[in-house]
Short mmCIF file of C-alpha atoms in Angstrom, two decimals:
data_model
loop_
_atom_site.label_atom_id
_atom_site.label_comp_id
_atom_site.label_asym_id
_atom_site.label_seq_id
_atom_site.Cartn_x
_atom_site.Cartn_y
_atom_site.Cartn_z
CA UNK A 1 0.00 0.00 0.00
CA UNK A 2 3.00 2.27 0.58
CA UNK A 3 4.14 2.02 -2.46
CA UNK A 4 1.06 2.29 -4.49
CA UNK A 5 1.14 5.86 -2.52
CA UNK A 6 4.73 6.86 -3.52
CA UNK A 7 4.02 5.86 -6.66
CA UNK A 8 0.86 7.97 -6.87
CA UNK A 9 2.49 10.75 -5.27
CA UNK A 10 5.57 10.49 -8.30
CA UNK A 11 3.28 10.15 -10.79
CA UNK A 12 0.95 13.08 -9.90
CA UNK A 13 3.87 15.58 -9.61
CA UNK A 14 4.98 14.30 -12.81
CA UNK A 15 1.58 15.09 -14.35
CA UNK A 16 0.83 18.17 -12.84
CA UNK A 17 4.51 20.10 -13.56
CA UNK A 18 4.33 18.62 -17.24
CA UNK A 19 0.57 20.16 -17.68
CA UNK A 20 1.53 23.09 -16.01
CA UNK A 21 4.48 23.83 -18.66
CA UNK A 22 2.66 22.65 -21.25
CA UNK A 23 -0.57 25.12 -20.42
CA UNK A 24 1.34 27.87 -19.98
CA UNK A 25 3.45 27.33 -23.46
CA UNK A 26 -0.11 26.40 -25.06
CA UNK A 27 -1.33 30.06 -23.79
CA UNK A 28 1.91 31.87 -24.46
CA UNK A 29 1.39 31.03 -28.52
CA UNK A 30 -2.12 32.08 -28.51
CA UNK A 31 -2.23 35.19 -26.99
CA UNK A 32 1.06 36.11 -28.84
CA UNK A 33 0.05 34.95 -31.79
CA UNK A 34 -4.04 37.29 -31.56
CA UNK A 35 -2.93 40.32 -29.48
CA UNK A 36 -0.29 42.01 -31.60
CA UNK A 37 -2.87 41.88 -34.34
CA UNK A 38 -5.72 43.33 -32.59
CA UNK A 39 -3.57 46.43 -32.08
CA UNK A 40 -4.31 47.72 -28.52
CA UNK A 41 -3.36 50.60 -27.53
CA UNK A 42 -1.67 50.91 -24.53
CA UNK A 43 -1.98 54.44 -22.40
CA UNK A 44 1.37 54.34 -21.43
CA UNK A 45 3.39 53.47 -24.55
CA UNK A 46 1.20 55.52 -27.20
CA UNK A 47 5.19 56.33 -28.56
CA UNK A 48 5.48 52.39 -29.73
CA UNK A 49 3.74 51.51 -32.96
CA UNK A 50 0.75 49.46 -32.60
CA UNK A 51 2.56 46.35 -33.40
CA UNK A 52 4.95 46.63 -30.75
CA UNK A 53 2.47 48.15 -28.40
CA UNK A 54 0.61 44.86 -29.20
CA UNK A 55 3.86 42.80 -28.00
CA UNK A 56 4.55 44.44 -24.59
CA UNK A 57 0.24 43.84 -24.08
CA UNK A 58 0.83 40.05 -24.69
CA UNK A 59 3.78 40.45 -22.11
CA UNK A 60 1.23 41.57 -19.16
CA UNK A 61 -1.09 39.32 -19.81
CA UNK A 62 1.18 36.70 -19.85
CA UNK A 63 3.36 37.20 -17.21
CA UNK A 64 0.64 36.40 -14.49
CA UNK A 65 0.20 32.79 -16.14
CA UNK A 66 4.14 32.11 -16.48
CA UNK A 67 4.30 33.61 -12.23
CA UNK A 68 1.73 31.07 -11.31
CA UNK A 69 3.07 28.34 -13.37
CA UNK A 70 6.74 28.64 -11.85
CA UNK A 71 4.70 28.56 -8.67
CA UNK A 72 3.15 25.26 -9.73
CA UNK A 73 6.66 24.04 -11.44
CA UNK A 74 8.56 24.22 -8.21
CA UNK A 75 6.08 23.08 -5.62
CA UNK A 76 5.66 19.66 -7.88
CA UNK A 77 9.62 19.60 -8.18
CA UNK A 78 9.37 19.77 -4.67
CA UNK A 79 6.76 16.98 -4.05
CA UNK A 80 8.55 14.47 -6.91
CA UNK A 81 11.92 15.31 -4.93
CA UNK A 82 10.15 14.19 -2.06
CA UNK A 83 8.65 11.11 -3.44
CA UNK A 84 11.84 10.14 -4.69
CA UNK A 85 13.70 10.39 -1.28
CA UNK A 86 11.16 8.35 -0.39
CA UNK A 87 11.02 5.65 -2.51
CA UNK A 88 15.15 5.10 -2.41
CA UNK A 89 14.44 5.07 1.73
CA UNK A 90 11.62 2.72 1.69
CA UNK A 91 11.96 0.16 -0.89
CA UNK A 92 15.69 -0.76 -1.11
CA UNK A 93 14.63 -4.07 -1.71
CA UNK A 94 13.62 -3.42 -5.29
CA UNK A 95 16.51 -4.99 -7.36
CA UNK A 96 15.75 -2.73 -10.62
CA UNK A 97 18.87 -0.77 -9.80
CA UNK A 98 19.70 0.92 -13.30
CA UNK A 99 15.98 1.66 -13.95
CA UNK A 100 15.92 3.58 -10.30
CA UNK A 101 19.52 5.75 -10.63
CA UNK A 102 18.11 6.52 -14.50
CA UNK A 103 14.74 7.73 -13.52
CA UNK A 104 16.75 9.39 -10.46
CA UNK A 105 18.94 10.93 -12.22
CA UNK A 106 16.07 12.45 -15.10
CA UNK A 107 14.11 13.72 -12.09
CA UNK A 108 17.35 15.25 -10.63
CA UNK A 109 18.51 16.70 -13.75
CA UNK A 110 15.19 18.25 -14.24
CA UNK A 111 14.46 19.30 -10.93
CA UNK A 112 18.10 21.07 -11.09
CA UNK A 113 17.45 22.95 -14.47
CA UNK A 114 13.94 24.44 -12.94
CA UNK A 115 15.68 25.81 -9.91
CA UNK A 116 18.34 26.54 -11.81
CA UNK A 117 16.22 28.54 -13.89
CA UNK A 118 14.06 30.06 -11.11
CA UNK A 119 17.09 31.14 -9.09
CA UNK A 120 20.06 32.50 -10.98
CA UNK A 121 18.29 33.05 -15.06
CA UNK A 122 14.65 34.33 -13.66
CA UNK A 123 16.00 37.20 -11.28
CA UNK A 124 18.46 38.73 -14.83
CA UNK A 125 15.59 38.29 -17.10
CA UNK A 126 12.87 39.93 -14.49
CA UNK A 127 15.23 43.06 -14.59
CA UNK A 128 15.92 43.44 -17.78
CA UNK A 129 11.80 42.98 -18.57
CA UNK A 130 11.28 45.69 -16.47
CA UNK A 131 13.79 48.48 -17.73
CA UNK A 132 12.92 47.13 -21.09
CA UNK A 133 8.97 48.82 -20.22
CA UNK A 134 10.43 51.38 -18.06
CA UNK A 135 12.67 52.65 -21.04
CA UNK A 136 10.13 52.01 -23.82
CA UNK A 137 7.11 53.59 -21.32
CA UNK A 138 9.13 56.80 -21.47
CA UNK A 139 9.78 56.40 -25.00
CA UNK A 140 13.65 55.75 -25.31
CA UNK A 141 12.64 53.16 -27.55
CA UNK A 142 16.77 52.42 -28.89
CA UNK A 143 17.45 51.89 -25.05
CA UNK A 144 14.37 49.83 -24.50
CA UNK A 145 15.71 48.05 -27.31
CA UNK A 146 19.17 46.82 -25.79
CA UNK A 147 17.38 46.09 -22.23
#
């Protein structure tokens, strides 16, 4: 019974991280793909064509789903890290050793590259977003540019 529950819990992590990625990637193309071309205009970057007034709108609506996604991305890294502690301290007995340090090692590797991500990439990118609309805002579009 244990098991069946470790196995549950590895399995639902699994599902919910990969749904949550591929949601927010799914959402990502559409909205970039339809708001550009509806040409909004924003009140606070009438400077910037429509087109690329269109591209910073796509941004803010956006940005909300890819916040609560990471959110959902690390506490199921989390939860499979868990699970996985778990199952190397409670079944030792299983004797599929290569199968367990492979699928180890893929949840490891991924795990790493999210928190990777979230804690050294995320923090650069978030600052050079927001000079990027800061700069183009005030309409230094050629420094918005090389934000």
């Amino acid at each position: 019974m244990t098991r069946s529950l470790v196995s549950v819990l590895c399995w639902l992590s699994l599902a919910t991280w990969f749904a949550a990625v591929v949601s927010a990637g799914v959402s990502a193309m559409g909205i970039f793909a339809t708001l550009p071309g509806l040409e909004p205009v924003l009140p606070g970057y009438t400077m910037l064509p429509p087109e690329a007034q269109g591209r910073i709108a796509a941004g803010l609506v956006t940005e909300p789903i890819f916040t609560a996604t990471d959110l959902v991305q690390c506490a199921a890294s989390i939860t499979l890290a868990i699970a996985v502690i778990l199952h190397w301290t409670l079944f030792r007995d299983i004797h599929r050793r290569i199968g367990r340090w492979v699928w180890t090692f893929a949840i490891a590797a991924a795990t790493g590259t999210l928190w990777g991500r979230v804690l050294f990439l995320m923090p650069t990118m978030n600052k050079n977003l927001h000079e990027y609309r800061q700069n183009a805002s005030s309409g230094n579009i050629e420094v918005a540019e090389t934000a």
